[in-house]
């Protein structure tokens, strides 16, 4: 088995992605997750670039990391300054991490045009910087910025920059496709040339501007690269860095003879991916390979039919290998097999008349803007209502929400709810941080003494999507609420022209589902007891 | 130049993606866009699968398409039924399109396990179906489902299924990596073998389950494939089909010797990509290669510095070639060069004291959950306030929003606004479809007679994002509102624990920006007149 070192730069290069903002706390939490996943290097940040990164390197010392080495990132020394006098160099070794990463220029055009120094001075900047860091830090990783562009234009000079870093004591030479414009054949050729001519281990750092980052990384590994740099979920500048989730899964599951991460850690891949999305406050990318929520989701009726006969018919790997799971979706394309599948999942009986009724209703609601893919609980309630279920836990008689805003930014929100629970009429009022929170409070006041288990549930996410009306049609709003209790998480949906009404619809479904599922599980417990 | 035919299946395979729902109207609008882009084939749908697709084939006849051929998709005949008696076959030829596409099985395992017919019967099903369609339709495209999986397990049989389709009159043999599990080397080898042995043009159809769909497509083209099937934005089942935007851009701009689409149509790529996102009601994927809103966005200070000296330093192509544009982002990572760049863009003077003040303020607000990347107007207002600008168009004295919901789902929304414009105190009220709409109405009543040009502006998008508070911290909500008038579009942002307050903050910024930019442009017109 050939060991491929995984070098994560989510916290540094990743944080240059649009919409990515990590707090200091975020960075420390992600560091711990990456260590559990078994990555070999964690590039923590750029000591000089901002105070947050400086604070990170102080705080990270207190984390008890099992395996990963944290590296500090910086540039070669400035021109006409000795390395030991350069503030960047001093900051790099000052943080006293087990490794430092220095980026230098390999493209003659960049040296002359952007840096504005001679080709010779650039070589000394590389030599001095690597030598200085090597003297003060156990391991120096040298990132060759724009290596592939440089190699295309002036291979002789590009190779000399690598040789300079190697001679000065770099432990790794990482070839960077900084602009993401290279193609797999170009990468193969260049990596093969470097591996053949320079006797220091080589790494690969790609960006996804041509949607070829993963292919370029695998091409480099095939030619002898032994370190892969990337980010979790492929976040990063422009189109992002290569997604380590895809790289790691391909190297472990699709190719033969490579060893990455730690034994048994691959099953945490999906969890770590979602953790980083959440912590970075980014939306999941449902179609993300291997770890996305849709990566093993089946919608087309034909596919669902196939999956039921044999999973391999429409899945290239077992989702469990990366900690992901199969999902069967409900939509107008589903055909009855998906819906039957769902009903079975929830132990609902499935006569074909009901299936047809459900399918028709789903199609109508989707035309109104509903989507049940993220709101299965609302779908199940819909089915039970169409099946003519007996229990109604409560029925709404109306609500009122009022928000008063003051110039100082303080806003007071009050909600009243009127409903019928059993024979009792409840009319309650609550304040809240916002309308949904206040409605939630009033609903609880009205229902919790009837149904105490509602105290176990809480709302933890709220999504609003405007369904752009075309010219002449009013815009509608779809609200999806995610709720959880001790043993499950469920999504409910509401659609209306009014965001408050849509929220209300999703909210009462959330309560209804909690009560219904508890009743269902206690029924099944009774049934079990009787057998 | 080698012509590569572009076959779009956004409307069929794409619509199997999670969260994708096209109305009949959507499908017709997208068809027109695809035709303008110059794709060669548009797979419109599956006549048998649902009524919407059937209606599409009736309506599409009335579109006056310039170049694209619309194809109808279906499966081979069922077992033990003559092609002419099979409802699927009849539906396919019944829609009378210039081409039909038939999918058949090439993987012995699928034939025996999923279809449950003999290997010989599967060959006759392919032969009969292709022959029947070829007799009634000008052009038959044969999609070989699971071809690469079949070829790995039983190449001899997989090739026989292709030969059967070729002998029966198929114009194209499209090799499908249905499960998206193949690697570029496997694809190259199989395509080369088919091209060498079967004398009918070959196409490639890939999925992105290993994040290698683009690489696999380019590998197939390099081995002689002459048709590429994919979807706009890579929408589709699971991880999606190959993204035609990336394929087309790579074939046109990164590789040599290929001709795709129509002359001059590449500059419409970004527009068509965003049109499909909008029409499908999907969020843009900012990091989408070539066409994404972040594809040429620069955030890291070093990159912005480089770009200003020479664009090639951090861009692999000129964004204009695909109709996209460069953007410089503002964030805590920006460093002053990004902010200076922005100020210059808006003709604001930029002393370094102000730059520091702005940078500090931006960092504080980002910690509170603000993001200015999609809300430049709010950023510019922030700068002007920090610069101590003179004009204040209006100052809020408070607002009140009230929503009354009834069990029948009808909700009545009323908003009152109190503000000071000049020396006048305005106190107005308006109803609306929802809170934002009602607040917008009340603001207009209060301000339009002071500033009539407000009548030119309208709100056209509204986004809400919950910024998940960690344990113990209250969740905050970020609202981004996009507004437009006759000559521009602008985004504004508000953050609060209360969705109504956050909306209000974004709303007053939207109005403030409209008034400020109009004043600025009239000032510059005056200045111009005086020179």
Tab-separated table of C-alpha atoms in Angstrom, chain A residues 12-13 15-23 25-26 29 46 49-53 73 75 103 105 107 109-110 113-116 145-146 178-184 186 208-215 218 237-240 243 246-247 250 254-255 275 277-283 285-290 293-306 309-316 327 329 331-333 363 366-367 370-371 373-374 396-413 432-436 458 460-468 470-471 474-475 477-478 496-501 504-505, chain B residues 12-13 15-23 25-26 29 46 49-53 73 75 103 105 107 109-110 113-116 145-146 178-184 186 208-215 218 237-240 243 246-247 250 254-255 275 277-283 285-290 293-306 309-316 327 329 331-333 363 366-367 370-371 373-374 396-413 432-436 458 460-468 470-471 474-475 477-478 496-501 504-505:
chain	number	residue	atom	x	y	z
A	12	UNK	CA	-6.586	28.899	5.349
A	13	UNK	CA	-7.203	28.561	1.590
A	15	UNK	CA	-11.527	30.599	4.217
A	16	UNK	CA	-10.789	32.626	1.083
A	17	UNK	CA	-13.990	31.242	-0.447
A	18	UNK	CA	-16.877	33.649	-0.975
A	19	UNK	CA	-19.280	33.522	1.968
A	20	UNK	CA	-16.889	31.618	4.225
A	21	UNK	CA	-16.266	33.188	7.618
A	22	UNK	CA	-14.808	31.153	10.459
A	23	UNK	CA	-14.768	32.489	13.988
A	25	UNK	CA	-14.103	29.023	17.903
A	26	UNK	CA	-15.135	27.587	14.501
A	29	UNK	CA	-13.822	22.989	16.457
A	46	UNK	CA	-1.666	32.816	8.112
A	49	UNK	CA	-2.894	38.116	7.788
A	50	UNK	CA	-5.341	38.854	10.621
A	51	UNK	CA	-5.555	38.839	14.443
A	52	UNK	CA	-7.926	35.849	14.414
A	53	UNK	CA	-5.295	33.591	12.860
A	73	UNK	CA	1.242	29.377	6.327
A	75	UNK	CA	5.029	33.753	2.005
A	103	UNK	CA	4.515	29.694	-0.690
A	105	UNK	CA	6.722	31.834	-7.028
A	107	UNK	CA	6.228	31.347	-12.830
A	109	UNK	CA	5.872	36.129	-15.406
A	110	UNK	CA	4.619	36.328	-11.784
A	113	UNK	CA	5.203	41.309	-13.235
A	114	UNK	CA	3.561	40.855	-9.837
A	115	UNK	CA	6.430	40.485	-7.397
A	116	UNK	CA	8.609	42.863	-9.385
A	145	UNK	CA	2.485	28.756	-6.553
A	146	UNK	CA	1.392	28.712	-10.225
A	178	UNK	CA	-3.200	28.109	-8.397
A	179	UNK	CA	-5.510	29.356	-11.139
A	180	UNK	CA	-7.221	25.995	-11.640
A	181	UNK	CA	-6.698	26.179	-15.394
A	182	UNK	CA	-4.672	23.012	-15.985
A	183	UNK	CA	-5.866	19.795	-17.608
A	184	UNK	CA	-5.106	16.227	-16.423
A	186	UNK	CA	-0.658	18.649	-18.483
A	208	UNK	CA	-11.626	23.546	-9.527
A	209	UNK	CA	-11.923	26.327	-12.117
A	210	UNK	CA	-12.268	23.805	-14.974
A	211	UNK	CA	-14.179	21.299	-12.810
A	212	UNK	CA	-11.129	19.053	-13.077
A	213	UNK	CA	-9.579	19.445	-9.604
A	214	UNK	CA	-10.265	15.844	-8.568
A	215	UNK	CA	-9.088	14.427	-11.909
A	218	UNK	CA	-5.678	11.701	-9.107
A	237	UNK	CA	-11.233	31.053	-3.617
A	238	UNK	CA	-13.318	31.325	-6.823
A	239	UNK	CA	-14.486	27.784	-7.692
A	240	UNK	CA	-12.777	26.335	-4.671
A	243	UNK	CA	-12.740	18.624	-2.346
A	246	UNK	CA	-14.015	13.234	-3.103
A	247	UNK	CA	-10.243	12.714	-3.177
A	250	UNK	CA	-11.753	7.918	-4.605
A	254	UNK	CA	-12.230	3.459	-6.300
A	255	UNK	CA	-8.484	3.039	-6.780
A	275	UNK	CA	-20.017	19.583	10.359
A	277	UNK	CA	-20.890	23.136	6.272
A	278	UNK	CA	-22.770	23.840	9.491
A	279	UNK	CA	-19.862	25.477	11.277
A	280	UNK	CA	-19.080	27.635	8.252
A	281	UNK	CA	-22.790	28.452	8.058
A	282	UNK	CA	-22.885	27.254	4.480
A	283	UNK	CA	-25.792	25.417	2.898
A	285	UNK	CA	-24.474	21.077	-1.505
A	286	UNK	CA	-27.022	18.265	-1.942
A	287	UNK	CA	-25.327	16.841	-5.040
A	288	UNK	CA	-21.880	16.785	-3.440
A	289	UNK	CA	-20.254	13.482	-4.446
A	290	UNK	CA	-20.090	10.740	-1.794
A	293	UNK	CA	-27.633	14.574	1.023
A	294	UNK	CA	-28.652	13.697	-2.565
A	295	UNK	CA	-25.586	11.572	-3.365
A	296	UNK	CA	-27.618	8.398	-2.858
A	297	UNK	CA	-31.112	9.862	-3.292
A	298	UNK	CA	-33.347	8.207	-5.859
A	299	UNK	CA	-36.232	9.989	-7.525
A	300	UNK	CA	-36.888	8.424	-10.931
A	301	UNK	CA	-39.413	5.608	-10.614
A	302	UNK	CA	-37.274	3.266	-12.747
A	303	UNK	CA	-34.287	3.785	-10.438
A	304	UNK	CA	-36.283	3.181	-7.282
A	305	UNK	CA	-37.680	0.036	-8.853
A	306	UNK	CA	-34.100	-1.097	-9.637
A	309	UNK	CA	-34.311	-5.319	-6.561
A	310	UNK	CA	-30.577	-4.730	-6.107
A	311	UNK	CA	-28.798	-1.652	-4.755
A	312	UNK	CA	-25.831	-2.055	-7.127
A	313	UNK	CA	-28.188	-1.331	-10.018
A	314	UNK	CA	-28.069	2.439	-9.360
A	315	UNK	CA	-25.376	2.927	-6.700
A	316	UNK	CA	-21.637	2.838	-7.437
A	327	UNK	CA	-32.897	8.129	0.389
A	329	UNK	CA	-37.619	10.839	-2.789
A	331	UNK	CA	-42.196	13.799	-6.335
A	332	UNK	CA	-44.389	13.855	-9.413
A	333	UNK	CA	-41.696	11.792	-11.144
A	363	UNK	CA	-48.477	16.822	-8.027
A	366	UNK	CA	-45.784	20.816	-6.090
A	367	UNK	CA	-47.410	23.085	-8.650
A	370	UNK	CA	-44.593	22.695	-2.095
A	371	UNK	CA	-41.638	20.328	-1.932
A	373	UNK	CA	-38.057	16.173	-0.276
A	374	UNK	CA	-36.888	18.114	2.793
A	396	UNK	CA	-56.413	25.967	14.648
A	397	UNK	CA	-59.013	28.704	15.104
A	398	UNK	CA	-56.561	31.426	14.077
A	399	UNK	CA	-53.495	33.338	15.214
A	400	UNK	CA	-52.260	36.919	15.419
A	401	UNK	CA	-48.675	38.151	15.206
A	402	UNK	CA	-47.560	41.673	15.944
A	403	UNK	CA	-44.074	43.179	15.691
A	404	UNK	CA	-43.262	46.708	16.891
A	405	UNK	CA	-39.918	48.082	15.797
A	406	UNK	CA	-38.176	51.038	17.403
A	407	UNK	CA	-35.438	53.209	15.869
A	408	UNK	CA	-32.880	51.803	18.337
A	409	UNK	CA	-33.329	48.394	16.671
A	410	UNK	CA	-35.187	46.792	19.557
A	411	UNK	CA	-38.301	45.035	18.263
A	412	UNK	CA	-41.076	43.574	20.416
A	413	UNK	CA	-42.895	40.528	19.018
A	432	UNK	CA	-40.572	35.857	21.283
A	433	UNK	CA	-37.304	36.792	19.566
A	434	UNK	CA	-39.259	36.791	16.331
A	435	UNK	CA	-42.625	35.727	14.897
A	436	UNK	CA	-41.896	32.004	14.631
A	458	UNK	CA	-37.450	21.939	19.765
A	460	UNK	CA	-33.553	23.941	15.243
A	461	UNK	CA	-33.665	25.219	11.694
A	462	UNK	CA	-35.834	27.520	9.628
A	463	UNK	CA	-35.438	28.009	5.887
A	464	UNK	CA	-37.269	30.466	3.667
A	465	UNK	CA	-37.303	30.282	-0.111
A	466	UNK	CA	-39.046	32.772	-2.359
A	467	UNK	CA	-40.663	31.021	-5.303
A	468	UNK	CA	-40.265	33.796	-7.837
A	470	UNK	CA	-43.302	35.320	-13.066
A	471	UNK	CA	-44.682	38.628	-14.381
A	474	UNK	CA	-47.670	36.952	-6.912
A	475	UNK	CA	-44.466	35.597	-5.377
A	477	UNK	CA	-42.808	31.776	-0.026
A	478	UNK	CA	-41.876	28.263	1.010
A	496	UNK	CA	-48.108	30.929	1.165
A	497	UNK	CA	-47.777	34.434	-0.242
A	498	UNK	CA	-47.246	35.431	3.388
A	499	UNK	CA	-44.054	34.324	5.144
A	500	UNK	CA	-45.850	34.286	8.523
A	501	UNK	CA	-48.698	32.104	7.230
A	504	UNK	CA	-47.461	28.838	10.734
A	505	UNK	CA	-48.364	25.950	8.401
B	12	UNK	CA	-35.432	14.907	-18.747
B	13	UNK	CA	-32.469	13.497	-16.782
B	15	UNK	CA	-35.498	16.912	-13.804
B	16	UNK	CA	-34.701	13.753	-11.831
B	17	UNK	CA	-32.431	15.847	-9.593
B	18	UNK	CA	-33.558	16.396	-6.028
B	19	UNK	CA	-35.428	19.675	-5.691
B	20	UNK	CA	-35.876	20.160	-9.438
B	21	UNK	CA	-39.434	20.758	-10.634
B	22	UNK	CA	-40.127	22.246	-14.036
B	23	UNK	CA	-43.594	23.465	-14.951
B	25	UNK	CA	-44.028	26.747	-19.037
B	26	UNK	CA	-40.530	26.365	-17.516
B	29	UNK	CA	-38.800	28.705	-21.780
B	46	UNK	CA	-40.466	11.033	-21.451
B	49	UNK	CA	-43.846	9.174	-17.630
B	50	UNK	CA	-46.240	12.011	-16.780
B	51	UNK	CA	-48.937	14.223	-18.349
B	52	UNK	CA	-46.686	17.287	-18.227
B	53	UNK	CA	-44.166	15.724	-20.594
B	73	UNK	CA	-36.987	9.730	-24.545
B	75	UNK	CA	-37.184	2.669	-22.951
B	103	UNK	CA	-32.390	3.567	-23.532
B	105	UNK	CA	-29.507	-2.382	-21.092
B	107	UNK	CA	-24.973	-4.892	-18.372
B	109	UNK	CA	-26.447	-8.314	-14.427
B	110	UNK	CA	-29.083	-5.621	-15.057
B	113	UNK	CA	-31.538	-9.219	-12.165
B	114	UNK	CA	-33.540	-6.041	-12.763
B	115	UNK	CA	-35.236	-6.553	-16.122
B	116	UNK	CA	-35.607	-10.286	-15.520
B	145	UNK	CA	-27.430	2.309	-19.922
B	146	UNK	CA	-24.695	1.150	-17.494
B	178	UNK	CA	-25.279	5.603	-15.361
B	179	UNK	CA	-24.033	5.161	-11.791
B	180	UNK	CA	-21.232	7.701	-12.147
B	181	UNK	CA	-18.704	5.267	-10.731
B	182	UNK	CA	-16.207	5.048	-13.599
B	183	UNK	CA	-12.729	6.555	-13.712
B	184	UNK	CA	-11.153	8.382	-16.692
B	186	UNK	CA	-11.661	3.029	-17.650
B	208	UNK	CA	-20.749	13.075	-11.260
B	209	UNK	CA	-20.796	10.560	-8.391
B	210	UNK	CA	-16.980	10.507	-8.193
B	211	UNK	CA	-16.656	14.194	-9.148
B	212	UNK	CA	-15.106	13.004	-12.403
B	213	UNK	CA	-17.969	13.590	-14.862
B	214	UNK	CA	-16.156	16.349	-16.765
B	215	UNK	CA	-12.853	14.436	-16.858
B	218	UNK	CA	-13.194	14.856	-22.001
B	237	UNK	CA	-30.220	12.326	-10.241
B	238	UNK	CA	-27.976	11.943	-7.138
B	239	UNK	CA	-24.810	14.005	-7.797
B	240	UNK	CA	-26.086	15.117	-11.157
B	243	UNK	CA	-22.387	20.047	-16.324
B	246	UNK	CA	-18.007	23.122	-17.953
B	247	UNK	CA	-17.829	20.710	-20.888
B	250	UNK	CA	-13.371	23.324	-21.722
B	254	UNK	CA	-9.032	24.896	-22.987
B	255	UNK	CA	-8.649	22.239	-25.666
B	275	UNK	CA	-31.681	31.422	-16.386
B	277	UNK	CA	-31.153	28.133	-12.014
B	278	UNK	CA	-33.831	30.817	-11.746
B	279	UNK	CA	-36.428	28.942	-13.748
B	280	UNK	CA	-35.815	25.752	-11.804
B	281	UNK	CA	-36.005	27.846	-8.636
B	282	UNK	CA	-32.614	26.586	-7.577
B	283	UNK	CA	-30.010	28.651	-5.766
B	285	UNK	CA	-23.929	27.482	-7.023
B	286	UNK	CA	-21.500	30.379	-6.501
B	287	UNK	CA	-18.391	28.258	-7.068
B	288	UNK	CA	-19.723	26.736	-10.297
B	289	UNK	CA	-16.806	26.644	-12.759
B	290	UNK	CA	-16.810	29.272	-15.531
B	293	UNK	CA	-21.012	34.175	-9.379
B	294	UNK	CA	-17.770	33.400	-7.487
B	295	UNK	CA	-15.905	31.862	-10.445
B	296	UNK	CA	-13.939	35.087	-10.913
B	297	UNK	CA	-14.431	36.574	-7.440
B	298	UNK	CA	-11.300	37.565	-5.541
B	299	UNK	CA	-11.201	37.835	-1.780
B	300	UNK	CA	-7.630	37.211	-0.602
B	301	UNK	CA	-5.729	40.512	-0.442
B	302	UNK	CA	-2.717	38.998	-2.242
B	303	UNK	CA	-4.914	37.891	-5.148
B	304	UNK	CA	-6.622	41.267	-5.477
B	305	UNK	CA	-3.217	42.919	-5.452
B	306	UNK	CA	-2.086	40.556	-8.233
B	309	UNK	CA	-1.361	44.374	-11.747
B	310	UNK	CA	-2.318	41.732	-14.305
B	311	UNK	CA	-5.540	39.711	-14.556
B	312	UNK	CA	-3.721	36.601	-15.818
B	313	UNK	CA	-2.030	36.355	-12.424
B	314	UNK	CA	-5.109	34.800	-10.822
B	315	UNK	CA	-7.561	34.103	-13.680
B	316	UNK	CA	-7.194	31.162	-16.066
B	327	UNK	CA	-15.759	40.609	-8.762
B	329	UNK	CA	-15.102	40.892	-2.500
B	331	UNK	CA	-14.397	40.762	3.945
B	332	UNK	CA	-12.101	40.614	6.944
B	333	UNK	CA	-9.578	38.823	4.717
B	363	UNK	CA	-15.010	42.725	10.728
B	366	UNK	CA	-19.318	39.944	10.024
B	367	UNK	CA	-18.983	38.603	13.541
B	370	UNK	CA	-23.558	40.322	8.328
B	371	UNK	CA	-22.195	39.520	4.885
B	373	UNK	CA	-20.701	39.945	-0.616
B	374	UNK	CA	-24.319	39.824	-1.816
B	396	UNK	CA	-37.095	55.868	10.979
B	397	UNK	CA	-39.182	56.593	14.072
B	398	UNK	CA	-40.477	53.016	14.216
B	399	UNK	CA	-42.827	50.571	12.517
B	400	UNK	CA	-45.539	48.082	13.418
B	401	UNK	CA	-46.464	44.893	11.584
B	402	UNK	CA	-49.513	42.792	12.339
B	403	UNK	CA	-50.597	39.507	10.739
B	404	UNK	CA	-53.941	37.852	11.488
B	405	UNK	CA	-54.319	34.284	10.320
B	406	UNK	CA	-57.611	32.449	9.947
B	407	UNK	CA	-58.185	28.683	9.830
B	408	UNK	CA	-59.139	28.909	6.135
B	409	UNK	CA	-55.550	29.987	5.429
B	410	UNK	CA	-56.406	33.581	4.564
B	411	UNK	CA	-54.073	35.950	6.432
B	412	UNK	CA	-54.413	39.738	6.654
B	413	UNK	CA	-51.207	41.733	6.980
B	432	UNK	CA	-49.703	43.605	1.812
B	433	UNK	CA	-49.341	39.975	0.749
B	434	UNK	CA	-46.892	39.598	3.606
B	435	UNK	CA	-44.921	41.697	6.105
B	436	UNK	CA	-42.168	42.854	3.732
B	458	UNK	CA	-39.110	47.427	-7.089
B	460	UNK	CA	-37.516	41.352	-6.798
B	461	UNK	CA	-35.871	38.892	-4.435
B	462	UNK	CA	-35.859	38.178	-0.748
B	463	UNK	CA	-33.562	35.661	0.935
B	464	UNK	CA	-33.542	34.551	4.545
B	465	UNK	CA	-30.715	32.650	6.188
B	466	UNK	CA	-30.718	31.457	9.765
B	467	UNK	CA	-27.298	31.885	11.339
B	468	UNK	CA	-27.435	28.932	13.685
B	470	UNK	CA	-24.505	27.542	19.023
B	471	UNK	CA	-25.749	26.145	22.349
B	474	UNK	CA	-29.842	32.953	20.231
B	475	UNK	CA	-30.180	32.224	16.521
B	477	UNK	CA	-31.475	35.784	10.907
B	478	UNK	CA	-29.826	37.393	7.897
B	496	UNK	CA	-31.411	40.505	13.722
B	497	UNK	CA	-32.868	37.816	15.977
B	498	UNK	CA	-36.188	38.915	14.498
B	499	UNK	CA	-36.884	38.173	10.819
B	500	UNK	CA	-39.157	41.232	10.547
B	501	UNK	CA	-36.532	43.576	12.025
B	504	UNK	CA	-36.846	46.178	7.821
B	505	UNK	CA	-33.108	46.969	8.013
